[in-house]
PDB file of C-alpha atoms in Angstrom:
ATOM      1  CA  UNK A   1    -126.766  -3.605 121.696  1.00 52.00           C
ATOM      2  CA  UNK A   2    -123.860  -3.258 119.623  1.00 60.00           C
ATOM      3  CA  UNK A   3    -125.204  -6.129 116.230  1.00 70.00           C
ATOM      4  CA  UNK A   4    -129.050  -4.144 116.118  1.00 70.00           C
ATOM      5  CA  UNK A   5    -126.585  -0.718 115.868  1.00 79.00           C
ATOM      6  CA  UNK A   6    -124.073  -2.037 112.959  1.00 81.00           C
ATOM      7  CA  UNK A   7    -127.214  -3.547 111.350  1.00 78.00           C
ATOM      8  CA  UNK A   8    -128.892   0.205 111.076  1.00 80.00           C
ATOM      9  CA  UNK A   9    -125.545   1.408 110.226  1.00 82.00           C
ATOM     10  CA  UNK A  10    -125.038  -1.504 107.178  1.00 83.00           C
ATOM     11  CA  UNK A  11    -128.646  -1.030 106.145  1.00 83.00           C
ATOM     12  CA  UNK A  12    -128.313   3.169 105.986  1.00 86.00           C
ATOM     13  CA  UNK A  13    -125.185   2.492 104.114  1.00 89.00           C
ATOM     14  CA  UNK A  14    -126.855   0.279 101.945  1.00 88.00           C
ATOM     15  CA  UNK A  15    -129.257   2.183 101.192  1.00 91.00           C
ATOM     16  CA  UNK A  16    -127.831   5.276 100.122  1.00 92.00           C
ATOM     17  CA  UNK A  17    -125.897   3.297  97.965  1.00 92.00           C
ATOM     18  CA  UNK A  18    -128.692   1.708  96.167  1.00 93.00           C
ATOM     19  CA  UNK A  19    -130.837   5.166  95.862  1.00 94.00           C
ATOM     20  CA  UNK A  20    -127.932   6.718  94.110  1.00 93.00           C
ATOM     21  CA  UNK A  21    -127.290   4.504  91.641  1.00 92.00           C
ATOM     22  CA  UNK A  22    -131.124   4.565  91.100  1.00 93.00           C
ATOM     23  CA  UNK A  23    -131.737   8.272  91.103  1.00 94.00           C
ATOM     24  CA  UNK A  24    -130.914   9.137  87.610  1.00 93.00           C
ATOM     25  CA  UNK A  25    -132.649   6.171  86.345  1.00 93.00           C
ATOM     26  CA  UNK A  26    -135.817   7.316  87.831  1.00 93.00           C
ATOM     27  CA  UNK A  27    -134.880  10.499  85.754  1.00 92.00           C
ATOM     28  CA  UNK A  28    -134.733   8.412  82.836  1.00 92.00           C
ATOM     29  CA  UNK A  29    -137.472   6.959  83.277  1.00 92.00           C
ATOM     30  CA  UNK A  30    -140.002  10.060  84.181  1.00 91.00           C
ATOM     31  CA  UNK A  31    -138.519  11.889  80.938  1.00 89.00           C
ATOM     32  CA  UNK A  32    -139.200   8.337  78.735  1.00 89.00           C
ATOM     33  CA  UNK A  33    -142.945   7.984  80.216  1.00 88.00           C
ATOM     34  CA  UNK A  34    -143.885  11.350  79.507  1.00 86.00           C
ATOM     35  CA  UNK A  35    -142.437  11.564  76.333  1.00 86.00           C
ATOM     36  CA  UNK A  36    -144.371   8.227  75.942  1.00 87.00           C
ATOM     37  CA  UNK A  37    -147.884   9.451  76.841  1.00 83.00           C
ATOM     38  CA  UNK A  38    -147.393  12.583  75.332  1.00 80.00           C
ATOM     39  CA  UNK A  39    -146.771  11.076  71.649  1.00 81.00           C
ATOM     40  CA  UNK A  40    -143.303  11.967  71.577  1.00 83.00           C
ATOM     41  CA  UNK A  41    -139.778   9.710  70.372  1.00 85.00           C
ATOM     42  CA  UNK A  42    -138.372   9.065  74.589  1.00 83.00           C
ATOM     43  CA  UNK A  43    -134.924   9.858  75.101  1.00 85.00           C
ATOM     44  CA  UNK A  44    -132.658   6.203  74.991  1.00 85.00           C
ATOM     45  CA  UNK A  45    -132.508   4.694  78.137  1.00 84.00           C
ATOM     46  CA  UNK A  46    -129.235   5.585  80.520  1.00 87.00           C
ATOM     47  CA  UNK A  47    -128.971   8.939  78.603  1.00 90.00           C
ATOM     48  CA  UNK A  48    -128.979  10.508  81.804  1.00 92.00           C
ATOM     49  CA  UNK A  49    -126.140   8.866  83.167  1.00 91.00           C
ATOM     50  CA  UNK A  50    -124.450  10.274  79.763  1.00 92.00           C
ATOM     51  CA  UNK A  51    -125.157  13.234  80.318  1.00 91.00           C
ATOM     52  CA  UNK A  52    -123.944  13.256  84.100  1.00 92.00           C
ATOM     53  CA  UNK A  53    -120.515  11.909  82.666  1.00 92.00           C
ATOM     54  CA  UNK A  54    -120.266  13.894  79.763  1.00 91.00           C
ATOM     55  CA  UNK A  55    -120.426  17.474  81.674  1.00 90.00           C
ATOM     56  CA  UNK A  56    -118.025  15.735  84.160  1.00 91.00           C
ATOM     57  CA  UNK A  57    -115.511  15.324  81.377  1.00 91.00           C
ATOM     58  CA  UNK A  58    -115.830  18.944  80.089  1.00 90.00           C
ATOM     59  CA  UNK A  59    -114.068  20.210  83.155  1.00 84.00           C
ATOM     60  CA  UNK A  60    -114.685  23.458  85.172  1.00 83.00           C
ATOM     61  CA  UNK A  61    -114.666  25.282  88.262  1.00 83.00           C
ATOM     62  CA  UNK A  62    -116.742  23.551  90.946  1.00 84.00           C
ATOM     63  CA  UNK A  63    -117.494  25.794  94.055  1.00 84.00           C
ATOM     64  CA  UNK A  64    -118.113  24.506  97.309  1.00 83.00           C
ATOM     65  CA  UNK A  65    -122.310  26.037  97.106  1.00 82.00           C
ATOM     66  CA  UNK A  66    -122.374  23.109  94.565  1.00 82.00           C
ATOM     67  CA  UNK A  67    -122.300  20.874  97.096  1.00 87.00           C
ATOM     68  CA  UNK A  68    -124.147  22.498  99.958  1.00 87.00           C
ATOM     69  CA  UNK A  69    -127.553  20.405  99.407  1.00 88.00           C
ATOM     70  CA  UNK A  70    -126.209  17.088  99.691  1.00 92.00           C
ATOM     71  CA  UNK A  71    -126.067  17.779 103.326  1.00 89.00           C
ATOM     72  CA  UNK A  72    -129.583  17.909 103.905  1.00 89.00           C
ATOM     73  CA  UNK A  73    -130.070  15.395 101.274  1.00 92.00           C
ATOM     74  CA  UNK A  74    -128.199  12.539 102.131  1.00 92.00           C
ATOM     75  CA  UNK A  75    -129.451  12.585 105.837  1.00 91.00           C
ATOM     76  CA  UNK A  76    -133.092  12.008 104.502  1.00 92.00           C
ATOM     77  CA  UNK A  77    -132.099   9.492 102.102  1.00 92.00           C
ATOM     78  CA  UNK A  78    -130.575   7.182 104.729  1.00 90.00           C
ATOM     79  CA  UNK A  79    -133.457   7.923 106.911  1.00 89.00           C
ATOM     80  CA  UNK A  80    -136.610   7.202 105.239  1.00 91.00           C
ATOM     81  CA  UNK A  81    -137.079   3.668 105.205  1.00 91.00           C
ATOM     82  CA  UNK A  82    -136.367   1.425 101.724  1.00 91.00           C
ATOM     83  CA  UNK A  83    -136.572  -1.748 102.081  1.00 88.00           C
ATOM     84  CA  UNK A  84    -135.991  -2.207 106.160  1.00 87.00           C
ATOM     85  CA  UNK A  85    -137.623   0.187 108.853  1.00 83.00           C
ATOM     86  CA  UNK A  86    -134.200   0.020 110.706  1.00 81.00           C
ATOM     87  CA  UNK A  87    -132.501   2.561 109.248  1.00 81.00           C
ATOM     88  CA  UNK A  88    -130.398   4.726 111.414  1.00 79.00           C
ATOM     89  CA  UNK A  89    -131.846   8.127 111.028  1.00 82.00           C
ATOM     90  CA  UNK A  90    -135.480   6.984 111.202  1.00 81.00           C
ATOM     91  CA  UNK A  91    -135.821   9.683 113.521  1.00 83.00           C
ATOM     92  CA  UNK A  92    -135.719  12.037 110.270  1.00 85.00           C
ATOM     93  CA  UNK A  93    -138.372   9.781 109.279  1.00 88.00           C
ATOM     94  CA  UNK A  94    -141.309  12.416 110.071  1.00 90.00           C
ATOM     95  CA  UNK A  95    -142.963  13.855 106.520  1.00 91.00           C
ATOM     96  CA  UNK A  96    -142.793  17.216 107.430  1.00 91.00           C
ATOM     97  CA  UNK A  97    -139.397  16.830 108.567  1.00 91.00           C
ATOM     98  CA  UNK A  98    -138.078  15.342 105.837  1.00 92.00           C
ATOM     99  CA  UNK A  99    -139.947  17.845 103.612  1.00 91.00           C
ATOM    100  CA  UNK A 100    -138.477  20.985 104.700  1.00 91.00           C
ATOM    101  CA  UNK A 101    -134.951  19.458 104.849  1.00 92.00           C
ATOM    102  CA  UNK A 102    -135.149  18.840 101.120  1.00 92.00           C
ATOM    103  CA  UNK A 103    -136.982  21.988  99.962  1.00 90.00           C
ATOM    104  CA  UNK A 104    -133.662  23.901 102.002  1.00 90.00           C
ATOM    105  CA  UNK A 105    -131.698  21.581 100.210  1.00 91.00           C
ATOM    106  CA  UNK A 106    -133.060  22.965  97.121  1.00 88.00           C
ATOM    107  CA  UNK A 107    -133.081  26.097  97.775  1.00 84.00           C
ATOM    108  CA  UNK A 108    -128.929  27.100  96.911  1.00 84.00           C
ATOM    109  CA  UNK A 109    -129.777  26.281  93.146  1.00 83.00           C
ATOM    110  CA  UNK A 110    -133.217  28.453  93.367  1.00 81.00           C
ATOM    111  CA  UNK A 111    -130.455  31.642  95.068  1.00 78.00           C
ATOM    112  CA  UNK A 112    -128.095  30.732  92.315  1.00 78.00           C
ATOM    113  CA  UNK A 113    -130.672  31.022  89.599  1.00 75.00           C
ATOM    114  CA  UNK A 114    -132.063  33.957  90.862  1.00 71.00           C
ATOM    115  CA  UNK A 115    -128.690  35.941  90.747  1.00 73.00           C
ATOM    116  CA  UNK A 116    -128.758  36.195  87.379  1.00 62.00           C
ATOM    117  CA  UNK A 117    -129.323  34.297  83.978  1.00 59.00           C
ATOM    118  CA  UNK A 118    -127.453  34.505  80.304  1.00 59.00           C
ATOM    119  CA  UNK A 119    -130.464  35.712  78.606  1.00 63.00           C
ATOM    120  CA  UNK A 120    -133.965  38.006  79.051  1.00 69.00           C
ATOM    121  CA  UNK A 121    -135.395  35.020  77.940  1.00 66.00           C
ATOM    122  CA  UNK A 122    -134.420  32.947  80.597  1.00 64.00           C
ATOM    123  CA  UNK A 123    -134.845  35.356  83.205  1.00 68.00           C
ATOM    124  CA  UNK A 124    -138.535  36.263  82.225  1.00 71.00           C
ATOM    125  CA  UNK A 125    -139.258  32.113  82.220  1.00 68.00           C
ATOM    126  CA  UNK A 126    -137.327  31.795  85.394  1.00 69.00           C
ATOM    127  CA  UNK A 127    -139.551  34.899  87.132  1.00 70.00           C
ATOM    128  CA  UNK A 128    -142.709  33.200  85.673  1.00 70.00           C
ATOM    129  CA  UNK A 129    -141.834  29.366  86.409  1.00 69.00           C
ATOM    130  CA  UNK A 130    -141.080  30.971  90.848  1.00 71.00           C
ATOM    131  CA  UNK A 131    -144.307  33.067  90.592  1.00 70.00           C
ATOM    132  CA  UNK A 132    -146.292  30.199  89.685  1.00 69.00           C
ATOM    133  CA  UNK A 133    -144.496  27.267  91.867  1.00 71.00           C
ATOM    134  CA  UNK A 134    -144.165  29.733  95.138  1.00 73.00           C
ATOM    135  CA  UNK A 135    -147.843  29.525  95.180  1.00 72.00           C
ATOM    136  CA  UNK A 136    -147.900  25.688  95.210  1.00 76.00           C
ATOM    137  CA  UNK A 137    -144.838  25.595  97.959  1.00 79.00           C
ATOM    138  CA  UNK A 138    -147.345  27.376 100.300  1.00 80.00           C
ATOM    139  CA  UNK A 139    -149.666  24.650  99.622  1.00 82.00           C
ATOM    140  CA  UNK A 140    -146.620  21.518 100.398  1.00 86.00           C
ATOM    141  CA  UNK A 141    -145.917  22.540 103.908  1.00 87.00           C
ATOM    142  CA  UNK A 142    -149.378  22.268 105.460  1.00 88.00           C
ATOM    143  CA  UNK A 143    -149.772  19.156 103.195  1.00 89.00           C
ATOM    144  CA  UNK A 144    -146.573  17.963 104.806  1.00 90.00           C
ATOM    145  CA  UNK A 145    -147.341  18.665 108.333  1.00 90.00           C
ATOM    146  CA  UNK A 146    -150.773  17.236 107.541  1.00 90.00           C
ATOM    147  CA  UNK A 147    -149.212  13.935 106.853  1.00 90.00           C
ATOM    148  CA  UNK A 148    -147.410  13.688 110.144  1.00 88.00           C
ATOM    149  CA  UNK A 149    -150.700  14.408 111.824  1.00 88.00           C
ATOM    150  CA  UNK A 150    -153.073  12.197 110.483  1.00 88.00           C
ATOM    151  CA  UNK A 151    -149.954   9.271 111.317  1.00 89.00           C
ATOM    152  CA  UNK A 152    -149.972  10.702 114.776  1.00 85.00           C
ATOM    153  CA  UNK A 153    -153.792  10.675 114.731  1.00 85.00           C
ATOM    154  CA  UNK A 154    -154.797   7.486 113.036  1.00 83.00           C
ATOM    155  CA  UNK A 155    -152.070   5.627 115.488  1.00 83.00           C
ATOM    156  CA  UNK A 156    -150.834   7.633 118.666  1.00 81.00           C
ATOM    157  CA  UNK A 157    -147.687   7.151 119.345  1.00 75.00           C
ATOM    158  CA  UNK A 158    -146.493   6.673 115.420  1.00 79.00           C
ATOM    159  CA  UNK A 159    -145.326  10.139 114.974  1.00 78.00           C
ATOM    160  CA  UNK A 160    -142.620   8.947 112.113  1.00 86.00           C
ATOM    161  CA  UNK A 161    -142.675   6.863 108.998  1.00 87.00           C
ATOM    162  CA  UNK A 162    -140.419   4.150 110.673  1.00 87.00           C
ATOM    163  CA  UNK A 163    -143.360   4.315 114.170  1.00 85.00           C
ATOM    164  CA  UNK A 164    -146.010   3.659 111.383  1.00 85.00           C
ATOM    165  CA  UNK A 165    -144.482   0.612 110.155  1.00 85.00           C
ATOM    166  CA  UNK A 166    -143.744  -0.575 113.886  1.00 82.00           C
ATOM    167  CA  UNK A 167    -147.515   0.306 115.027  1.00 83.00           C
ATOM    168  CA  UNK A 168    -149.316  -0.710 112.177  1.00 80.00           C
ATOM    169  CA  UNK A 169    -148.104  -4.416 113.166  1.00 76.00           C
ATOM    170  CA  UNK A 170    -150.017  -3.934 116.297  1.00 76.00           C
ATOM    171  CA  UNK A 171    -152.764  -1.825 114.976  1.00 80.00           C
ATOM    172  CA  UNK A 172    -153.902  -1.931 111.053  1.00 77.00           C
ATOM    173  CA  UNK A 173    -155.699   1.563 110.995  1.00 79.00           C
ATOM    174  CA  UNK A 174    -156.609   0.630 107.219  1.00 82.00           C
ATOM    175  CA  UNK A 175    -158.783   4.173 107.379  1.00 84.00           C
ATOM    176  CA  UNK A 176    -155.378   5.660 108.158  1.00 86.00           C
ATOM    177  CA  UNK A 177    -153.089   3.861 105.540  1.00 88.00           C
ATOM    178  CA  UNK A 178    -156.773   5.161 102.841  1.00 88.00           C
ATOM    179  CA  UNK A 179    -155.933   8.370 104.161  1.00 89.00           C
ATOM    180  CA  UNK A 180    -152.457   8.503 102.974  1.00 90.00           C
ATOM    181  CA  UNK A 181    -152.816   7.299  99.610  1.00 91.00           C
ATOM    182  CA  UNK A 182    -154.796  10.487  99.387  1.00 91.00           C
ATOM    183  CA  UNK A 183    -152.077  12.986 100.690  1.00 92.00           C
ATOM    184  CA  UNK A 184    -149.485  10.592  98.397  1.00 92.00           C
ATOM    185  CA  UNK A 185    -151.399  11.668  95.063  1.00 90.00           C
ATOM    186  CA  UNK A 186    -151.928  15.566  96.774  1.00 90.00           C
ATOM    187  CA  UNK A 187    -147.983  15.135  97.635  1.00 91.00           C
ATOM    188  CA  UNK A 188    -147.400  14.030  93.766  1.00 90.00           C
ATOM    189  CA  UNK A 189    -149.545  16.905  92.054  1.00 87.00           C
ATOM    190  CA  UNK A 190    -147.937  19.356  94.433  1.00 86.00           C
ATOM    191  CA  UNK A 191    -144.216  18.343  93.983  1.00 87.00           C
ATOM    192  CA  UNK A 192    -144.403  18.173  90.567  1.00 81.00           C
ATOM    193  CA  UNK A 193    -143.941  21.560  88.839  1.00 75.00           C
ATOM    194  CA  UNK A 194    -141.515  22.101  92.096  1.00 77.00           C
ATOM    195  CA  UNK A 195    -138.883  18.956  92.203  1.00 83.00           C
ATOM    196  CA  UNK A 196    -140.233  16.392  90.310  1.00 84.00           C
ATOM    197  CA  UNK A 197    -139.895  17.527  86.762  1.00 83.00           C
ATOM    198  CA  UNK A 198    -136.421  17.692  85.313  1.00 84.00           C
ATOM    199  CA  UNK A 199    -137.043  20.321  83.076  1.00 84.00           C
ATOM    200  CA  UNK A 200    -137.560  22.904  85.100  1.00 81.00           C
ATOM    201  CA  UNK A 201    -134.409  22.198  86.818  1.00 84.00           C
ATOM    202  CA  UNK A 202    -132.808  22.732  83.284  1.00 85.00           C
ATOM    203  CA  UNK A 203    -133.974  26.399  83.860  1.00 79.00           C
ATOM    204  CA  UNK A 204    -132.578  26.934  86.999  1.00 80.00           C
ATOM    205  CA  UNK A 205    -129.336  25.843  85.640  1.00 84.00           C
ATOM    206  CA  UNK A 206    -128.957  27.415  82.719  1.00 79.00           C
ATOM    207  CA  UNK A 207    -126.099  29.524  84.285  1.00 81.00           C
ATOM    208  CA  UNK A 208    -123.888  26.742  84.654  1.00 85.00           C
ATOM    209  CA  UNK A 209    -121.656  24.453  82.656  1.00 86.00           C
ATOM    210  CA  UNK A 210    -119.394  21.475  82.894  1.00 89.00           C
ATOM    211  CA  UNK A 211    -118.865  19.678  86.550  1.00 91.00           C
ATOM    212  CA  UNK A 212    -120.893  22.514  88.161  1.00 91.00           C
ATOM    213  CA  UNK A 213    -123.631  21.636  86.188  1.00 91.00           C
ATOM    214  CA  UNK A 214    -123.236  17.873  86.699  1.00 93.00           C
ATOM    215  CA  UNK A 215    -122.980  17.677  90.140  1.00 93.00           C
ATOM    216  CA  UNK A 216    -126.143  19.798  90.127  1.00 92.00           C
ATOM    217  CA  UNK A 217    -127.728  17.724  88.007  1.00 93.00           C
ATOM    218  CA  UNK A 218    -126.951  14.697  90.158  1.00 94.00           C
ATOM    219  CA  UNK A 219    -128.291  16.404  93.172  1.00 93.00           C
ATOM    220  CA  UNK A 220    -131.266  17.436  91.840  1.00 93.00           C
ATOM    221  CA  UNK A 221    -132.072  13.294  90.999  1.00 94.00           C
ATOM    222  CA  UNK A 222    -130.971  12.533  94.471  1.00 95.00           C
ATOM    223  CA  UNK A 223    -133.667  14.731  95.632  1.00 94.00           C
ATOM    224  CA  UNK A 224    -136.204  14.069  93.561  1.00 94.00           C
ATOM    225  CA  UNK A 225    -135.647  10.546  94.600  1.00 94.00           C
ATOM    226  CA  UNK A 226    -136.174  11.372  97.990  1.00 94.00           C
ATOM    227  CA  UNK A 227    -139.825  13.080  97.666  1.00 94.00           C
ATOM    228  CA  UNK A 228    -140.368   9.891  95.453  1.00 95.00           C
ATOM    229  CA  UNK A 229    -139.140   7.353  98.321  1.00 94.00           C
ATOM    230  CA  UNK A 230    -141.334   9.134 100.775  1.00 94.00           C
ATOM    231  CA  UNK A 231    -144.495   9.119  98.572  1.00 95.00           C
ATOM    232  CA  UNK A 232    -143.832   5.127  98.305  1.00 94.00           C
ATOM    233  CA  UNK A 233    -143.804   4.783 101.973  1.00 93.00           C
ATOM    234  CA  UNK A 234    -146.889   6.606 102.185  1.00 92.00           C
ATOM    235  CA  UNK A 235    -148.597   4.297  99.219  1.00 92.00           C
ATOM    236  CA  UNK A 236    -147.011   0.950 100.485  1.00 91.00           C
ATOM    237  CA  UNK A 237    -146.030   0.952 104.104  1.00 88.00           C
ATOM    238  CA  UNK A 238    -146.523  -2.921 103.671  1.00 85.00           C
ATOM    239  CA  UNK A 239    -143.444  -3.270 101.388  1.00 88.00           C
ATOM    240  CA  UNK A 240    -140.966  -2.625 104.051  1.00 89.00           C
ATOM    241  CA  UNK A 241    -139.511  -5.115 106.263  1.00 85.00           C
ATOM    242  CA  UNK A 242    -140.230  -5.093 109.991  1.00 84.00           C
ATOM    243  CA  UNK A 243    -137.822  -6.945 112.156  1.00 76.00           C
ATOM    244  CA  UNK A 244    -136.555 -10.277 111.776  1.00 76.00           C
ATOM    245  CA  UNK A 245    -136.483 -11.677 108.183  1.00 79.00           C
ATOM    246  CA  UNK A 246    -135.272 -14.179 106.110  1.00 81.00           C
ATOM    247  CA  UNK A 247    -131.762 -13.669 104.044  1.00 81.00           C
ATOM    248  CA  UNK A 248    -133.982 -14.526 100.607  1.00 87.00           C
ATOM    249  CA  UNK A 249    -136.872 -12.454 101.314  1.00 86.00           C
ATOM    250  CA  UNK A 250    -134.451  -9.093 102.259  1.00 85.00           C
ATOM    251  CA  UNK A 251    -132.811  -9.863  98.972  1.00 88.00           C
ATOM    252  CA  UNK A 252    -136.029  -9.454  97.387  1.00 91.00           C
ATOM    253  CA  UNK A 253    -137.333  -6.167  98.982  1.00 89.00           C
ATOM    254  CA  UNK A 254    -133.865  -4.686  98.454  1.00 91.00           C
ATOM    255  CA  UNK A 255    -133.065  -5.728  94.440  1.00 89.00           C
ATOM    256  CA  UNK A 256    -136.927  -5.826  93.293  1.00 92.00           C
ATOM    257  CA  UNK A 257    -139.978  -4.663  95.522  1.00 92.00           C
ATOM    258  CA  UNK A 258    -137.884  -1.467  96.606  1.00 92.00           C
ATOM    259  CA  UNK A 259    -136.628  -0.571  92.868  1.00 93.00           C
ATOM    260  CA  UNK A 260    -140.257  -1.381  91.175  1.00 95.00           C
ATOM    261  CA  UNK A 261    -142.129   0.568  94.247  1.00 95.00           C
ATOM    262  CA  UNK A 262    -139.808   3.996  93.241  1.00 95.00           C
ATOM    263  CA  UNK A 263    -140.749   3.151  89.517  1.00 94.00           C
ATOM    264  CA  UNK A 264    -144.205   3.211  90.022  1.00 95.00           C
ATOM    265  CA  UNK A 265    -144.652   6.360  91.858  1.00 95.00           C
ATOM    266  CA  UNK A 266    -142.378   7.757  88.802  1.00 93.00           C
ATOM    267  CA  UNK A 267    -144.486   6.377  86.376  1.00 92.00           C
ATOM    268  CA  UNK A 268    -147.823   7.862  88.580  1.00 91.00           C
ATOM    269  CA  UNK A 269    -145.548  11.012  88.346  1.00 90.00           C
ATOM    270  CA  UNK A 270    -145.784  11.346  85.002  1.00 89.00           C
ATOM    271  CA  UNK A 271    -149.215  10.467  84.521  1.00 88.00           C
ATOM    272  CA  UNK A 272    -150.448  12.969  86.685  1.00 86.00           C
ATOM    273  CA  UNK A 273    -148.591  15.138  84.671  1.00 83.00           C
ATOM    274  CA  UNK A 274    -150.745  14.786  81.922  1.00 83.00           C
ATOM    275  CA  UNK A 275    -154.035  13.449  83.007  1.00 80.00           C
ATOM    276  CA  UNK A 276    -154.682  16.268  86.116  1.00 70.00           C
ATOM    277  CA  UNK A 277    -158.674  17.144  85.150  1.00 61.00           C
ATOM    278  CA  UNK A 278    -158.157  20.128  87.696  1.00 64.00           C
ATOM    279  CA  UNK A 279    -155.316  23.008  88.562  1.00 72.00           C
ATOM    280  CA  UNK A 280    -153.170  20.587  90.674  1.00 73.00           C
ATOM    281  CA  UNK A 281    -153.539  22.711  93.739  1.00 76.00           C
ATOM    282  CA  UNK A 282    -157.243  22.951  94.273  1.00 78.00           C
ATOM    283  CA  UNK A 283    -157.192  18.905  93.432  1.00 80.00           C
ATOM    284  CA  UNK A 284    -154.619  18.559  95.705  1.00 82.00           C
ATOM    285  CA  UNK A 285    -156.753  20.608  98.745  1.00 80.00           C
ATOM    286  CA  UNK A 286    -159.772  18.136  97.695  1.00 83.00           C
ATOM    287  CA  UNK A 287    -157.723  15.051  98.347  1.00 83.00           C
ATOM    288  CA  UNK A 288    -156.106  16.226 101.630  1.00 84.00           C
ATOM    289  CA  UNK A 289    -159.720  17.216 102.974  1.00 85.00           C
ATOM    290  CA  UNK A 290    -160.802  13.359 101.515  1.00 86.00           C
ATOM    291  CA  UNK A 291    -157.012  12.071 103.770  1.00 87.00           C
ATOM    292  CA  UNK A 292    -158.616  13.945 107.018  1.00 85.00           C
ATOM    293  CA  UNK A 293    -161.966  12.611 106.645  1.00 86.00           C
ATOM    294  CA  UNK A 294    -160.951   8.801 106.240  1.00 82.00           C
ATOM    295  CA  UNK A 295    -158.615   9.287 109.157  1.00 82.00           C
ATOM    296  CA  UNK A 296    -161.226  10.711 110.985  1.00 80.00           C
ATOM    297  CA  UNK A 297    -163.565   8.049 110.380  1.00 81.00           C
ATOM    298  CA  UNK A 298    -161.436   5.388 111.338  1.00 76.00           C
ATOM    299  CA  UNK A 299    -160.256   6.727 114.538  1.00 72.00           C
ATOM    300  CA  UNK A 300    -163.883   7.728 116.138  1.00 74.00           C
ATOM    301  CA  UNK A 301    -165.119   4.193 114.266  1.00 62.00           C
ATOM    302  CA  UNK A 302    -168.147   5.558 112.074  1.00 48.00           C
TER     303      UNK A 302
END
């Protein structure tokens, strides 16, 4: 009773460990493959790291707000599953879940910006940027609850991310994992303007300067990190480890399939960003209707 417990505890620990050192890579990278496929020179790699550290160094008041999202953050980083589905908190593991604790843990930088910003510039983008992205967030909840239902549909009893890696073992449902790549690429045109994109968070920021800033800026890759790890698990359920493996294949999941699976939805990320043929949101309705249909299918057996 006790070993299966420290082993949840070891691989939550683990994994938080591994997702922040790779959360402002992931940054790095979705600024270097847009820049990329947009024609443009991409920032050096590790600059964001640099610039973490350098507004560190400048100094500054820190308030306690600052730190407020990591709270909600954190717990959904150690519960979605990485590389093994026996994480401690897979119970968080649910999409809608998961979804609403991060957009709350977003939401003390959206207050902050909103009370004010240097310039009328600023302000006007800022009022323009919500008007347009509060229309989308309407849109991510249902998509979000969606996902849990169609899991809870396609196999009963697999209400969670971590029960659809334990029941797929027993039951496939290939119509069901189809059905989630669809709400992963509705999930990635939706999240986009919202978390996903770095600049944006720039806005929201403007106000602030030195550590403030930093540890904002860190927080912001931790989250995005954790809409990216969920959209993973949705694409490749089969790249997590269920139950017993060997030493040399957890080493693998953990130092290549895990990092490479996070890069890839980055790199999807940012080629949504400049491919989308319609206005993400009525694309992303038409591939959530094409996620309920699959499901559907596969469950009655047409």
């Amino acid at each position: 009773m006790i070993a299966p417990l420290v082993l949840s505890l070891l691989t939550s620990i683990g994994q938080l460990i591994l997702l922040a050192l790779l959360a402002p890579f992931l940054t790095d990278l979705d600024r270097g493959a847009s820049a990329v496929l947009g024609g443009e020179k991409a920032p050096p790699p590790g600059w964001r790291w640099r610039q973490i550290r350098a507004g560190w160094r400048q100094g500054g008041p820190l308030p306690p707000v600052a730190w407020l999202g990591f709270c909600l953050t954190l717990p959904v980083l150690s519960g979605l599953p990485l590389a093994r589905a026996n994480t401690l908190f897979g119970f968080l593991s649910e999409p809608a879940l998961c979804g609403v604790m991060l957009i709350a843990a977003a939401a003390p930088c959206w207050i902050h910006a909103l009370t004010g910003m240097p310039t009328r510039a600023l302000t006007r983008t800022l009022h323009d940027g919500l008007a347009r992205r509060g229309r989308t967030l309407l849109l991510l909840v249902p998509l979000l609850t969606l996902s849990g239902t169609l899991i809870a549909v396609g196999l009963p009893g697999a209400g969670t991310l971590t029960g659809l890696l334990q029941q797929r073992q027993l039951q496939p449902a290939p119509a069901l994992m189809g059905g989630l790549v669809f709400i992963a690429a509705a999930l990635i045109l939706s999240l986009d303007g919202l978390f996903l994109d770095d600049r944006w968070h720039e806005v929201l920021i403007a106000r602030t300067t030195g550590r403030h800033r930093s540890v904002l800026r860190i927080h912001h890759d931790l989250l995005r990190c954790g809409w990216t790890l969920m959209i993973a698990d949705l694409l490749w359920p089969g790249s997590i480890a269920v139950g017993d493996t060997s030493t040399r294949h957890d080493l693998l999941l953990w130092s290549l399939v895990a990092p490479v699976k996070l890069a890839v939805v980055t790199g999807f990320v940012a080629l949504a960003r400049l491919l989308r043929p319609l206005p993400p949101t009525r694309l992303a309705l038409v591939l959530a209707g094409g996620a309920i249909l699959l499901t559907l299918a596969g469950r009655i057996g047409v």
